[in-house]
């Protein structure tokens, strides 16, 4: 296959080069007259964000501190019933699964609850950006039965143009926007939450002045 | 080899079940309405579409450079990049990677490309178990069918039928049809498949030349589990999936889910920029006829398609006749443009599965002029002499008629009389397929020609119109 694959590479490129196509200018995304200039904005992005998170099937709780996050969690049946919990948000929220001690992500198959931090949220669609910078196993985000994300109220952006401007260049091999719990509508278009990924998504919108 | 497949025949079978055809129509119209609400909620929608269309046009024009830039950046991030000229080579590359792992179990997330290349049978013939993990795809896989829609693969199947299938393969309660219950059963079944798999295969929604990474969008999270549990991840993509810059994603991510299902974004939008530590990431770049479509000035822009499915959801023909009637991996308006490009003879009837209403062109997020392209195909198919006899004979007769005024007048007179006097069975029969679902109009007592001769003889059309308006008191 080795040499044939190299041939195919050359053949494809040659075929593409054999046909000159009239050039088209690449539009600017930022700057005057660009799409980011006219994109939707919100006076109060955090409130808009909270509403959108609920619209895409998540639960959004607005809190003042991490202590309050813990209080809310302890009132939550799903969290109380969770046998295997993992916390990636610091010691305020305790857990009994340590990702650093796990070699093989398959061991996470029985994880019940994961709480992690999102770098920022987006008001227009309720999405939150998470990278694998501090998450040893990216599988943990998808395999956990229930997911909670902590995001700062001050980090909420209006739209996806601002989001990618903020991401800049990806430094880690993995980053994901998560908006709501896993869902499907493949059986007669009925919406069912909890397809393969998390069954519930709780978002803690924390007020933490920069 | 390829047999000619005629859309009207395939559609007839689907339409024969009237209640199912109506139900399918309604289900897709519901999705289309959600898309409309989303489009109207963004004042900048039209600018988003033109920006997206321009980015794609730029990419397609500069494809060789952009592909090489992508390859270099992906390699720098530790990704193995493979090139496949056609479907066969794509399948061989994937099988070889799987074999090198001594793997026998593969999980796959939805990918139109692997569907197009018929990857599953190839891997299965090599002794590999391939499980489709998107719920809709898993349902059609169990039933031994093919997806009927690129975003909603099981849109043609009723929940009772899913219940029967699951009772047979997953041991669910016979007669159960509750989507919640059935989804839960699939969740348990597929989790065990994710945990067993040694290789995960995904498609690619967008690949970014500037960074060498790619993005996969799902609602279920199946691509993410398939890519983050097994040690090896193979991503298969057509060479048209590229975009130049990371910021271009902001445009496409805003358009994709809104156009597809009317969601503001998919639940998971995952960005892969390199393998997990100690693991492997492979990307297979596939041409399989794409460079040929790029050669054509008429159809080039069809390569900009982001596979949102909006053109299918809005198409009055697709909604009633079902996706399988197209007998093609990509059905609907965009499929009717792409399939004849791959094999004109086999798919010659598809550009006629269109009312030229133009709705597909209106909803397409990358502004592909779909109905214009379908019309162009009709001209090319006629020019290539590929029209079925039923159409050419009628057209030849029509052309003769229009060229000979006397025969035209005679035919008109005969027709008016015939329609009034002939018994119904003489007019509506197999010689007149047009009359299957339509009634011919009540013939007027007098022809337009004789009306003109008595009323307007000697005047120009303009004067005639004026005197008519005067009579109407305008
Ligand atoms: S042609 Fe346009 S509307 Fe149809 S699937 Fe492609 S992007 Fe969507």
XYZ file of C-alpha atoms and ligand atoms in Angstrom, chain B residues 150-151 256 259-260 302 304-312 330-331 333-335 338 360-361 363-368 370, ligand 1:
38
model
C -28.176 11.903 5.639
C -29.022 13.469 9.006
C -24.921 23.479 10.475
C -30.102 24.168 9.099
C -30.105 20.461 9.904
C -21.974 21.431 -5.045
C -19.413 23.125 -0.773
C -22.218 20.982 0.656
C -21.909 20.602 4.438
C -24.408 17.689 4.529
C -26.993 19.428 6.692
C -29.950 17.775 4.969
C -32.030 20.978 4.833
C -32.628 20.594 1.097
C -34.172 17.154 1.695
C -27.022 10.913 -0.732
C -30.688 11.384 -1.677
C -31.815 17.610 -4.153
C -28.070 17.526 -3.440
C -27.975 13.782 -4.083
C -24.030 14.546 -7.034
C -33.792 23.716 -1.759
C -31.803 26.638 -3.109
C -32.614 26.918 2.444
C -29.101 25.751 1.527
C -26.740 27.300 4.101
C -23.879 27.487 1.614
C -26.060 28.821 -1.200
C -25.613 26.010 -3.705
C -29.463 23.373 -6.437
S -26.879 21.021 -0.521
Fe -27.050 22.642 0.981
S -29.004 22.226 1.998
Fe -28.464 20.340 0.910
S -27.362 19.116 2.417
Fe -25.816 20.289 1.295
S -25.516 22.130 2.516
Fe -27.409 21.222 3.222
